[in-house]
Coordinates of C-alpha atoms in Angstrom, one line a residue:
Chain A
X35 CA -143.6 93.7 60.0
X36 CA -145.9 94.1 56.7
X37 CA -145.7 90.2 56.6
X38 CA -146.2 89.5 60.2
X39 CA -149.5 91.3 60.5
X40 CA -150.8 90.0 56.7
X41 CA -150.4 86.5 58.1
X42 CA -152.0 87.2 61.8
X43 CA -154.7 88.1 59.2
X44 CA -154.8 85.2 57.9
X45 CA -155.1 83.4 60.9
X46 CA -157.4 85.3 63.0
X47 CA -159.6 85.3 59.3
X48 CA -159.2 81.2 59.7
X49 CA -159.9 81.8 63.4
X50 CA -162.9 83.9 62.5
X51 CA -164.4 81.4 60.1
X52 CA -164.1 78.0 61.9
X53 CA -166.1 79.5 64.8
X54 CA -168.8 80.4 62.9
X55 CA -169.1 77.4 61.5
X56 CA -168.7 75.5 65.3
X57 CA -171.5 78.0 65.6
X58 CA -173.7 76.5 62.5
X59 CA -173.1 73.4 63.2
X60 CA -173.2 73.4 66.8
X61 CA -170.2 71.4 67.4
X62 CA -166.6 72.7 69.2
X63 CA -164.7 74.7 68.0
X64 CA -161.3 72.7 68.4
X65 CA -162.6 70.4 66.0
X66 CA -163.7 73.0 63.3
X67 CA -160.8 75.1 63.8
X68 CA -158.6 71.8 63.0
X69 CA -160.2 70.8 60.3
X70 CA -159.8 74.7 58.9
X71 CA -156.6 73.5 59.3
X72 CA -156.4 70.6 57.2
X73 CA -158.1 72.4 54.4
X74 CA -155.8 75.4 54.6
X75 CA -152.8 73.2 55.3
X76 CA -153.9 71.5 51.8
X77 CA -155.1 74.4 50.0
X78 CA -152.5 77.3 50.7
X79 CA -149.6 75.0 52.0
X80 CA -147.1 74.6 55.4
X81 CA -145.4 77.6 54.0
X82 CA -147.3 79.7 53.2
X83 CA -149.1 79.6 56.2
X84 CA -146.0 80.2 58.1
X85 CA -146.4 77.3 60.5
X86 CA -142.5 77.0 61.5
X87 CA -142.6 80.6 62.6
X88 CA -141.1 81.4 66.4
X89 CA -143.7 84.0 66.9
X90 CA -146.5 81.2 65.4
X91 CA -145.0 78.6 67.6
X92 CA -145.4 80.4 70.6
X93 CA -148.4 81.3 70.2
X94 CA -149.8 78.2 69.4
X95 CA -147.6 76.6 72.2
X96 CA -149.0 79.5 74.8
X97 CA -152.3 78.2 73.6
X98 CA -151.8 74.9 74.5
X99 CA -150.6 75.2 78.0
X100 CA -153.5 77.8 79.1
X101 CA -155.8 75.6 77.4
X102 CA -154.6 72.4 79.9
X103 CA -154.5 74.5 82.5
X104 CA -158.0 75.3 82.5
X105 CA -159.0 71.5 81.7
X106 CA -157.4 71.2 84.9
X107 CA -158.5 73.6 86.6
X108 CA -162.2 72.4 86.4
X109 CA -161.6 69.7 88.8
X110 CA -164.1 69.8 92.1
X111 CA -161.3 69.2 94.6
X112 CA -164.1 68.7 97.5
X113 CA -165.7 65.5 95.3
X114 CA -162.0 64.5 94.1
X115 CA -161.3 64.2 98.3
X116 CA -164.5 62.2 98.9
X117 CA -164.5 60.0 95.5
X118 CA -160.4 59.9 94.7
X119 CA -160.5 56.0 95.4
X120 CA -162.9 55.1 93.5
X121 CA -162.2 57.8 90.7
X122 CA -158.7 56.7 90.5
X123 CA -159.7 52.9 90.1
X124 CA -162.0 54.0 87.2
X125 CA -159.9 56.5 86.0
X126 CA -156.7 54.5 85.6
X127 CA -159.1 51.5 83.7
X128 CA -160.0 54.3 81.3
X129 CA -156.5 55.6 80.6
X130 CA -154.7 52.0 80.8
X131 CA -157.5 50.2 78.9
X132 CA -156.7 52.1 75.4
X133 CA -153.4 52.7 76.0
X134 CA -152.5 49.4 75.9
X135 CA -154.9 48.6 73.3
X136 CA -153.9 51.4 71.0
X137 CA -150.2 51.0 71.5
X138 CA -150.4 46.8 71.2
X139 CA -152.6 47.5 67.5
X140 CA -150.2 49.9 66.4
X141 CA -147.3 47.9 67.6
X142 CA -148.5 44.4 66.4
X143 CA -151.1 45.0 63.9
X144 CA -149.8 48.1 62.0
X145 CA -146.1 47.7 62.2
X146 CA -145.0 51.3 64.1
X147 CA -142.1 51.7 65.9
X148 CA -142.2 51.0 69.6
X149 CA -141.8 54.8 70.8
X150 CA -144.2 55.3 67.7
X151 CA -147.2 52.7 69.4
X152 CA -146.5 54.1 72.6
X153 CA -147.6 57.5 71.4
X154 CA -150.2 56.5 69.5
X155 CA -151.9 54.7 73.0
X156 CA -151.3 58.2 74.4
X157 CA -153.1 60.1 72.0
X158 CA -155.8 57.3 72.3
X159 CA -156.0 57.6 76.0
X160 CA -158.1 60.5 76.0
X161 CA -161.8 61.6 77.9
X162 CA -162.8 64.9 77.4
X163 CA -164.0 65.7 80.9
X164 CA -166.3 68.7 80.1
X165 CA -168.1 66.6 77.6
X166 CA -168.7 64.0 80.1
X167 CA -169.6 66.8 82.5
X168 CA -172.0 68.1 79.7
X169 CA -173.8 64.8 79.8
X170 CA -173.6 64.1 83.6
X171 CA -175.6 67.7 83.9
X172 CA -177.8 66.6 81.4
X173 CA -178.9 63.4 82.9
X174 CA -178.9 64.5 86.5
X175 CA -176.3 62.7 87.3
X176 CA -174.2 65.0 88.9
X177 CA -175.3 65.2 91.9
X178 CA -174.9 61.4 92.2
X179 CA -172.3 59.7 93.6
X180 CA -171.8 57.9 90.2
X181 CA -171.5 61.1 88.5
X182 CA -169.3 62.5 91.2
X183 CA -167.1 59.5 90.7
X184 CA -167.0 59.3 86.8
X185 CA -166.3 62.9 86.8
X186 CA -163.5 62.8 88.9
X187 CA -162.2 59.8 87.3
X188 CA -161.9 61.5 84.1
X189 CA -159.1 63.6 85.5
X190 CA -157.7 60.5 86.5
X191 CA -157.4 59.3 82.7
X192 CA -156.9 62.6 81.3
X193 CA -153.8 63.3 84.4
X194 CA -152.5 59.4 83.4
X195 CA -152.5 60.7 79.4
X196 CA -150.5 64.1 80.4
X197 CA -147.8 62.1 82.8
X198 CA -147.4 59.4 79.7
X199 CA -146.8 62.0 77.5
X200 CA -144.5 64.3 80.0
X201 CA -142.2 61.0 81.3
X202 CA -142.3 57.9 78.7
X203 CA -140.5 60.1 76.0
X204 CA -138.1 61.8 78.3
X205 CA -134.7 60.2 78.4
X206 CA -134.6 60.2 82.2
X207 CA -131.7 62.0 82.8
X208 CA -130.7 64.8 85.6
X209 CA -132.6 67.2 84.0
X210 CA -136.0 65.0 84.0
X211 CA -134.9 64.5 87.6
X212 CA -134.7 68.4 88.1
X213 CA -138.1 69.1 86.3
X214 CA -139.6 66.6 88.5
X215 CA -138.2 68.1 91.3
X216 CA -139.2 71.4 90.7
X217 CA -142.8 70.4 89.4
X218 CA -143.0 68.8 93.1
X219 CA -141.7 71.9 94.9
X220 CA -144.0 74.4 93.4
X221 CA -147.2 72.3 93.4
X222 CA -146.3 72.2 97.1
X223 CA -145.9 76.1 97.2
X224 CA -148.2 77.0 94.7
X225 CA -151.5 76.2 96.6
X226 CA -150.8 77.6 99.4
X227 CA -149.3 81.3 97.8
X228 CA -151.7 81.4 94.9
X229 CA -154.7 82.5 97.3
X230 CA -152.5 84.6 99.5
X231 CA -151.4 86.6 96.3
X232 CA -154.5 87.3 94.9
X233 CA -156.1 88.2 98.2
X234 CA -153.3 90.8 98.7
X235 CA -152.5 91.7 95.2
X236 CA -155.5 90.6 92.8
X237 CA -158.7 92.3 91.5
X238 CA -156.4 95.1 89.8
X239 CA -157.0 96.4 86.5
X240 CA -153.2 95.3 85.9
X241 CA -154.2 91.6 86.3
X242 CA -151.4 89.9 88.2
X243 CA -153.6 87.3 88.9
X244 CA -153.0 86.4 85.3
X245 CA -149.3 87.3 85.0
X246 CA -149.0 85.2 88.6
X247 CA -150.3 82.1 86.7
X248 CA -148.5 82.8 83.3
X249 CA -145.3 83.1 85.3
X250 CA -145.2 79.8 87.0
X251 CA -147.1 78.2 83.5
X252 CA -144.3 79.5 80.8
X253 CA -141.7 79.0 83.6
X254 CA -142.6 75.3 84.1
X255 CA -143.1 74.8 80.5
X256 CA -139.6 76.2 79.8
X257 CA -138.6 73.4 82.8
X258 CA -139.9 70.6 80.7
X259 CA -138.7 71.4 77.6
X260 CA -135.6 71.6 78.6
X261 CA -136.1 68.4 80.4
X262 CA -137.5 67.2 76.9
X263 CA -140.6 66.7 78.2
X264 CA -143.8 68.5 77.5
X265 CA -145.3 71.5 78.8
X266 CA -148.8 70.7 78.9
X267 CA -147.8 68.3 82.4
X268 CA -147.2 70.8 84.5
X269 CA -149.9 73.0 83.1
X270 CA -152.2 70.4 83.9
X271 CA -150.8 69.5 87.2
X272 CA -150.8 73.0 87.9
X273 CA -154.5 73.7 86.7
X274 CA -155.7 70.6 89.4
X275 CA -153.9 71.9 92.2
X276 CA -155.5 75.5 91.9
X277 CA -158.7 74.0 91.1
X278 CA -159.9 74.8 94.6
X279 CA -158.8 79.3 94.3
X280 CA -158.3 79.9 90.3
X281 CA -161.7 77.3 89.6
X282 CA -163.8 79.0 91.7
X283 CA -162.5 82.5 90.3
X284 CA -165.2 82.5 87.6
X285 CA -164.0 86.2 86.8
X286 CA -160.6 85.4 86.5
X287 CA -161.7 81.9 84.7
X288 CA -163.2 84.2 82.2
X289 CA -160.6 86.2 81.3
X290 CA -158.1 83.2 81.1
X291 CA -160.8 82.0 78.5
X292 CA -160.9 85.0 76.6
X293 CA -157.4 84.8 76.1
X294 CA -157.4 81.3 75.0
X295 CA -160.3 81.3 72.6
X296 CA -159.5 84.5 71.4
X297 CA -156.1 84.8 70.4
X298 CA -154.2 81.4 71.2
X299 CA -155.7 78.3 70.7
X300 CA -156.4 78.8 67.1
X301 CA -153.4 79.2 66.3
X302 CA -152.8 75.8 68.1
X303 CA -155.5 73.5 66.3
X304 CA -155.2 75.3 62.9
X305 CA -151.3 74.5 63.0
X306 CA -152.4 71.2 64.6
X307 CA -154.4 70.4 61.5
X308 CA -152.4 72.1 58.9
X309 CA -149.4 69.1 59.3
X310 CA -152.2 66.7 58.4
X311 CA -151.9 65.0 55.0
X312 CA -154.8 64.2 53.3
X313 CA -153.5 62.2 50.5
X314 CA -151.3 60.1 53.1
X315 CA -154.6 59.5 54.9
X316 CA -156.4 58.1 51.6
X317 CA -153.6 56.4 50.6
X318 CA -153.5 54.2 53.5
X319 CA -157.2 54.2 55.9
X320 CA -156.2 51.4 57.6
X321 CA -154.1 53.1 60.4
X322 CA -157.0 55.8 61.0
X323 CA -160.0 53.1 61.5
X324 CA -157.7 50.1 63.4
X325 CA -157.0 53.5 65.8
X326 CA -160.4 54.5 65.8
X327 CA -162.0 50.8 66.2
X328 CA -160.0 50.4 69.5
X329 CA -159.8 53.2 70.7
X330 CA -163.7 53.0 71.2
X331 CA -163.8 49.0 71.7
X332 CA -161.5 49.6 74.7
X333 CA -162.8 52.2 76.1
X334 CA -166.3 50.2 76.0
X335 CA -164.6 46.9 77.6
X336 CA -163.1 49.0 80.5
X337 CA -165.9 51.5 81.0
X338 CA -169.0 50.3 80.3
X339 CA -168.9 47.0 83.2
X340 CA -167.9 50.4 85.9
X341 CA -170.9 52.0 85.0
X342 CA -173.0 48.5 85.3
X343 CA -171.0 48.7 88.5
X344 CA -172.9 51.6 89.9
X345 CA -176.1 50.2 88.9
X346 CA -176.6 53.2 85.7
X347 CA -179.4 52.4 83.8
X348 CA -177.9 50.4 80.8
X349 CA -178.7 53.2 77.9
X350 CA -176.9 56.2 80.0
X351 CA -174.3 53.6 81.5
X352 CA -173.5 53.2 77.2
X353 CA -173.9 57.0 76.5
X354 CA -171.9 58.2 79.0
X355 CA -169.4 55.4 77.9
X356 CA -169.1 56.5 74.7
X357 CA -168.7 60.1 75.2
X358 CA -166.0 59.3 77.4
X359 CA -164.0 58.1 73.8
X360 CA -164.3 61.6 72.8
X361 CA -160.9 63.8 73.5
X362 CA -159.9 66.4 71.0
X363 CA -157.7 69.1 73.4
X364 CA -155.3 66.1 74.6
X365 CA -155.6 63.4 71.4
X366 CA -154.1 66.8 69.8
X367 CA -151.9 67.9 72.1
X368 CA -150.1 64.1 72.0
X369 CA -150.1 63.9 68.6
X370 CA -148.2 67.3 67.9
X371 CA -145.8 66.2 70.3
X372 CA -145.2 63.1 68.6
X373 CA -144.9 65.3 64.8
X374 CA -142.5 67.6 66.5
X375 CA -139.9 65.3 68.4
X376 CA -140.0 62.9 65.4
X377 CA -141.7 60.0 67.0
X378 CA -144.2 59.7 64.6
X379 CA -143.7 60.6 60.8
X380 CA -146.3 62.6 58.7
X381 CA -148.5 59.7 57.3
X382 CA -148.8 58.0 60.8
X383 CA -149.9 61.5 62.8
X384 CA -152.2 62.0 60.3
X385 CA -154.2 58.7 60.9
X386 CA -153.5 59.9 65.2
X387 CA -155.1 62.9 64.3
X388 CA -158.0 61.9 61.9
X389 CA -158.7 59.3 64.7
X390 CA -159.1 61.5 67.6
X391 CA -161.3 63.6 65.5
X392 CA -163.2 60.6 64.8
X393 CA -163.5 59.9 67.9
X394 CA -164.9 63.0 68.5
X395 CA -167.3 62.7 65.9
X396 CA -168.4 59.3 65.4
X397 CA -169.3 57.7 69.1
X398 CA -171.4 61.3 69.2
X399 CA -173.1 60.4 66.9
X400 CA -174.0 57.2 67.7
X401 CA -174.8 58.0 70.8
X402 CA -177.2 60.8 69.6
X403 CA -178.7 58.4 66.7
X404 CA -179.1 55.5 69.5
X405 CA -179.4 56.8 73.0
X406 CA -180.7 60.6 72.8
X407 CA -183.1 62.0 73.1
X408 CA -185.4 59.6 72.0
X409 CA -184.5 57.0 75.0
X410 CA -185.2 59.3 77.9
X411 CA -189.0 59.9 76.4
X412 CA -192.1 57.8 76.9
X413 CA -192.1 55.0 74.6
X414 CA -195.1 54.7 72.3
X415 CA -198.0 53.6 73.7
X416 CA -196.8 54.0 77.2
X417 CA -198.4 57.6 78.0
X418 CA -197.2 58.8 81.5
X419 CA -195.7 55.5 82.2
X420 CA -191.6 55.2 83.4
X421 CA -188.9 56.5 81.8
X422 CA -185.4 57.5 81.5
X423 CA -186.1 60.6 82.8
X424 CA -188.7 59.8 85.3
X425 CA -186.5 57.4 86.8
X426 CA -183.2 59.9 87.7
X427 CA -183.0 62.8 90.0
X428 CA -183.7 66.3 89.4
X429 CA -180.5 68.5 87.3
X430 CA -179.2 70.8 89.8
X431 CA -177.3 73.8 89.1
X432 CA -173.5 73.6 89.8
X433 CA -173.2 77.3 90.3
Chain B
X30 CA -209.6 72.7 85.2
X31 CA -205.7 72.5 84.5
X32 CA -203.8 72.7 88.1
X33 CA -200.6 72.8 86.9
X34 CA -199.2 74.3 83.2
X35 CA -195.5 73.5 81.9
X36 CA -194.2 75.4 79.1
X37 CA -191.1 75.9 77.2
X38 CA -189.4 79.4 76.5
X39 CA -186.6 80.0 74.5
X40 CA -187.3 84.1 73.5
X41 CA -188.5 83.7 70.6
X42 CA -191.6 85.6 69.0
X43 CA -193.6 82.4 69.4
X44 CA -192.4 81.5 72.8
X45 CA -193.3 84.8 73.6
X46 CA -197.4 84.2 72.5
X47 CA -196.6 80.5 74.2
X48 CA -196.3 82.8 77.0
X49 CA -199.0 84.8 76.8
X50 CA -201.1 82.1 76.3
X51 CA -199.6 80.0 78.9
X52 CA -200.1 83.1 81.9
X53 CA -203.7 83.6 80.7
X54 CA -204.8 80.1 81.1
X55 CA -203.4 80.0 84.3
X56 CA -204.8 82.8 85.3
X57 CA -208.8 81.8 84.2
X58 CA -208.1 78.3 85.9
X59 CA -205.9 79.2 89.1
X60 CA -203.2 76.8 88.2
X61 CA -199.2 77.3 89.0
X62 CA -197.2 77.8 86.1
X63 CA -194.1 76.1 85.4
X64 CA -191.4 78.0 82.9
X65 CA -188.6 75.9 81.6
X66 CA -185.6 77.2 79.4
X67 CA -183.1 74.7 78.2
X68 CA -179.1 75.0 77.6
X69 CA -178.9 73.3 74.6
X70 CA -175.7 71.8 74.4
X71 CA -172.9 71.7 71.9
X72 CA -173.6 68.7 69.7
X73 CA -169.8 67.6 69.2
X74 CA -168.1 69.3 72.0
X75 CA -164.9 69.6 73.8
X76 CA -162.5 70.4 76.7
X77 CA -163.1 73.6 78.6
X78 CA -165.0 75.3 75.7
X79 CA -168.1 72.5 76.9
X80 CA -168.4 74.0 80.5
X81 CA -167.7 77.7 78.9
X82 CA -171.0 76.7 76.7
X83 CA -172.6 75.9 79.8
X84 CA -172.0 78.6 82.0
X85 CA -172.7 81.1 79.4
X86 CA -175.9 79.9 78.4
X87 CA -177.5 79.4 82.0
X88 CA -176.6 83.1 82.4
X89 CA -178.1 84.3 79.0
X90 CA -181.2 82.1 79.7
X91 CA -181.5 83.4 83.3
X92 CA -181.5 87.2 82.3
X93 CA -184.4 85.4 79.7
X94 CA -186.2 84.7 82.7
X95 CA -185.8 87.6 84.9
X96 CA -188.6 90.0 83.1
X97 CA -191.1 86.8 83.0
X98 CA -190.8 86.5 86.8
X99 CA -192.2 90.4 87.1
X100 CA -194.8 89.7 84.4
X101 CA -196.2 86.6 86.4
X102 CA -195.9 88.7 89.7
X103 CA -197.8 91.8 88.6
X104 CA -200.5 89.2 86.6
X105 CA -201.1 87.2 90.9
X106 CA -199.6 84.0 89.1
X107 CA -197.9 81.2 91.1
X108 CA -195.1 80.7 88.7
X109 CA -191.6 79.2 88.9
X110 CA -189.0 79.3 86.6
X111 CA -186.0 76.8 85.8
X112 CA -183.3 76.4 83.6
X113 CA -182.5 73.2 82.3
X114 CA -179.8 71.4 80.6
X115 CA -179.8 69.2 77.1
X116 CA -181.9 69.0 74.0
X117 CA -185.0 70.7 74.7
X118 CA -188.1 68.8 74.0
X119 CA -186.7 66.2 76.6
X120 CA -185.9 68.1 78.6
X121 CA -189.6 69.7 78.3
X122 CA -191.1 66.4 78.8
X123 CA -189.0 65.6 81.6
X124 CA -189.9 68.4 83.7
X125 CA -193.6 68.1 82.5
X126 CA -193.7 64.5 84.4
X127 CA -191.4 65.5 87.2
X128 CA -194.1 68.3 87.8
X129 CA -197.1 66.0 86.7
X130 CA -197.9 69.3 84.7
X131 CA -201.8 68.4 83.2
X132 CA -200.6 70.6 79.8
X133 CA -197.5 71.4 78.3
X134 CA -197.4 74.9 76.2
X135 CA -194.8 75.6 73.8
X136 CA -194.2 77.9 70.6
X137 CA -193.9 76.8 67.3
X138 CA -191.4 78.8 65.4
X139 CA -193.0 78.4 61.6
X140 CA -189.8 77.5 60.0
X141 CA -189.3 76.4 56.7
X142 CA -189.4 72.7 56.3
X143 CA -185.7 72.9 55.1
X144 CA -185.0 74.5 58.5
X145 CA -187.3 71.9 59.8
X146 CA -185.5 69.5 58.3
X147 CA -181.8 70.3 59.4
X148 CA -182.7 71.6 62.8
X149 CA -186.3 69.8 63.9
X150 CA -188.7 71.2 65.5
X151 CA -189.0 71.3 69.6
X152 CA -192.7 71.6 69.3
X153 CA -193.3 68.5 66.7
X154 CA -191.3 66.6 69.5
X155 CA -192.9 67.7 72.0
X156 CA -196.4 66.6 71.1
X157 CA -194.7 63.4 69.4
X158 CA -193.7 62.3 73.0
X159 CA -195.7 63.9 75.3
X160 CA -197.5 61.4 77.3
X161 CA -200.3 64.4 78.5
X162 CA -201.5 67.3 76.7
X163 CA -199.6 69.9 74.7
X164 CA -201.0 73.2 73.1
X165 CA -199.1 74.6 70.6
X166 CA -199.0 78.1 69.5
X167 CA -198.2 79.8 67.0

């Protein structure tokens, strides 16, 4: 065991560092704790680091299903009910506009396999929700029916990015057909047991609300695996459909988030960035930016004209455009997969991977540098007169 | 004079004399007092961990609040208190307007001009942009 615990060490030390510097830097810590990654993954090695180890995998595995669960889980099912037309419309343009743009570059312009392109336009697919949540809150938009509907529609994208990734690499055999099956039958159940469970069993200091969830979570993940699929669709699926009882549950929310920042995700971005190969990525750029370039140009052309849609003031209409590019958690997540099935080789996961960091990065930036704060102020010379800010509605509180 | 006074609070020692400032020149001219703390947001952020940020920081900066709210009560001033979300001197200015606050009080922190430099400063901002009066104090 003397090796065991020196390397959980090791981790939880990588762990410990990348959140302080997420802290000093202000920015998540996904991205720092996969960029640790990189460094240690160049630094110490693969091997040393132990990243092929069961009790490793697992954990980073565990990490990534709780961590999609609670993506999904922050849905607003009351909004999704009133705005799911129009959020789904939206929502499919942003998943389906890089997808296809992503996997057509790849395929066309960089040479990949076919099962290597599609991957790629799933890892490209991506909208962080909570960062377009972030900025909804911050421009008072989400009271609005436009920020209702943009909200809800990045579930859309984000659900369209987990289905691509759980069913276009599945050979579609019996056992797809079971998981499928099975998905259906306990999202059906699920819903209507969860609250019944916790109302009769939960608030305990054993926490079965926890074990309830982790139960059906490892239990569907072990379902589509076995169907060759990937667990994070079902955790996701899952997470949506107890948005309305486990959501709400900010206690239990809590908990679930202690867990997952605590102990498990870092072990899933710092493995996540330790297969990243720097020299492979300076050797050849070209895959990172063309992924990058369209990733960001697509999601402009089929974002942007639905925000003009809704009559958003052109700056926030851009801004929240362009943080809708950003998508660590699932960019990841889809890129891993691709490593570990063998649908994408070393070189080409590495430019996935620098590219959804990227994109975490760069449109931030420019959105920051262009739009923020400095658009939402009185211009020069224009003391009390309209602006940004005088023009929307009041933030609200959510809680 | 002043009818209505915005300022900014983030706990610091100088928002603290902001404060202070800001209750006794409400007092001497009868005027409601606004108090805004902002959630500043993760500048790169991400799934979940975002709305984490979020929820944690509009508790903090709530309990910030709550010992204000008595010191305005036991001082007879009309105050209310809010907390906002994004980078703070807009978020300053914003409410300033939304209020039609006639001065804007905030703290300056005295930071090094390295700090200054890596961080900005809220205050400089604020009386950059301002479109009415601002009174800082250090």
């Amino acid at each position: 065991m003397t090796e065991t615990w020196a390397l959980a060490a090791l981790w939880l030390g990588l762990a410990l560092f990348a959140g302080l510097v997420s802290i000093w830097l202000r920015v998540a810590t996904a991205l720092s704790e996969i960029v640790v990654g990189v460094v240690a993954g160049a630094v110490l090695g693969t091997v040393l680091l132990g990243v092929d180890k069961e009790w490793i995998k697992f954990l980073a595995g565990a990490g990534a299903i709780v961590l999609t669960f609670l993506a999904g889980a922050e849905l607003d099912p009351e909004v999704f009910r009133r705005k799911w037309k129009e959020a789904t419309a939206v929502g499919l343009i942003s998943f389906f506009a890089p997808f296809l743009g992503c996997t057509a570059a790849a395929y066309w312009l960089l040479g990949w396999s076919s099962d290597a392109s599609w991957l790629a336009g799933v890892a490209m697919s991506t909208t962080s929700v909570a960062v377009v949540y972030a900025v909804m809150i911050e421009f008072g938009f989400n009271t609005t029916d436009y920020g209702k509907t943009v909200l809800a529609a990045c579930f859309i994208t984000d659900l369209g990015t987990v289905v691509a990734l759980g069913l276009l690499f599945a050979p579609f055999t019996l056992k797809t057909l079971l998981f499928v099956g099975a998905l259906v039958v306990v999202g059906l159940a699920v819903p209507w047991l969860t609250p019944r469970f916790f109302k009769r069993y939960g608030a305990r200091a054993s926490e079965l609300e926890a074990k309830y969830l982790l139960v059906f979570l490892f239990g569907l993940g072990a379902l589509a695996t076995w169907a060759d699929s990937e667990a994070v669709l079902p955790a996701y699926v899952l997470g949506m459909l107890l948005a309305g009882t486990v959501g709400r549950d900010h206690v239990l929310v809590r908990r679930l988030r202690t867990l997952c920042f605590g102990l498990l995700t870092p072990f899933y971005f710092i493995r996540a960035g330790s297969f990243v190969s720097l020299p492979a990525l300076v050797a050849a750029p070209a895959a990172f930016l063309l992924m990058l370039v369209v990733k960001v140009a697509t999601k402009v052309v089929g974002v942007y004209p639905v925000t003009q849609v809704f009559r958003s003031p052109r700056q926030e209409g851009m801004y929240t455009t362009l943080l809708m590019s950003t998508g660590l958690t699932f960019g990841t997540i889809s890129s891993l997969f691709g490593l570990s099935k063998g649908i994408v080789d070393q070189s080409q996961y590495s430019a996935l991977v620098a590219a959804v960091i990227a994109s975490a990065v760069i449109p931030t930036l420019i959105a920051n540098a262009w739009f923020m704060p400095r658009h939402l102020l009185p211009k020069a010379g224009t003391a009390g007169g309209e602006t940004g800010a005088a023009v929307r509605p009041a933030p609200s509180k959510r809680s | 004079m002043y009818r209505k006074i915005l300022m900014g609070y983030d706990g610091s020692e100088a928002a603290e004399k902001a404060f202070e400032n800001a209750m006794q020149l409400a007092k001497n001219n009868g005027a409601e007092l606004y108090v805004v703390t902002v959630v500043r947001l993760l500048e790169i952020g991400d799934d979940v961990e975002t709305e984490a940020v979020v929820e944690n920081s509009r508790e903090y900066h709530r309990k910030l609040l709550t010992p204000l709210r008595h010191r305005a009560e036991q001082a007879g001033i009309k105050a209310h208190f809010e907390v906002a979300v994004g980078h703070p001197a807009e978020q300053i200015i914003f409410h300033a307007d939304r209020h039609q606050a006639d001065l804007i009080v905030v703290g300056d922190r005295g930071r090094s001009k390295f700090a200054r430099l890596l961080l900005g400063s809220v205050s400089k901002q604020v009386v950059q942009y301002a479109g009415r009066p601002v009174l800082v104090v250090r």
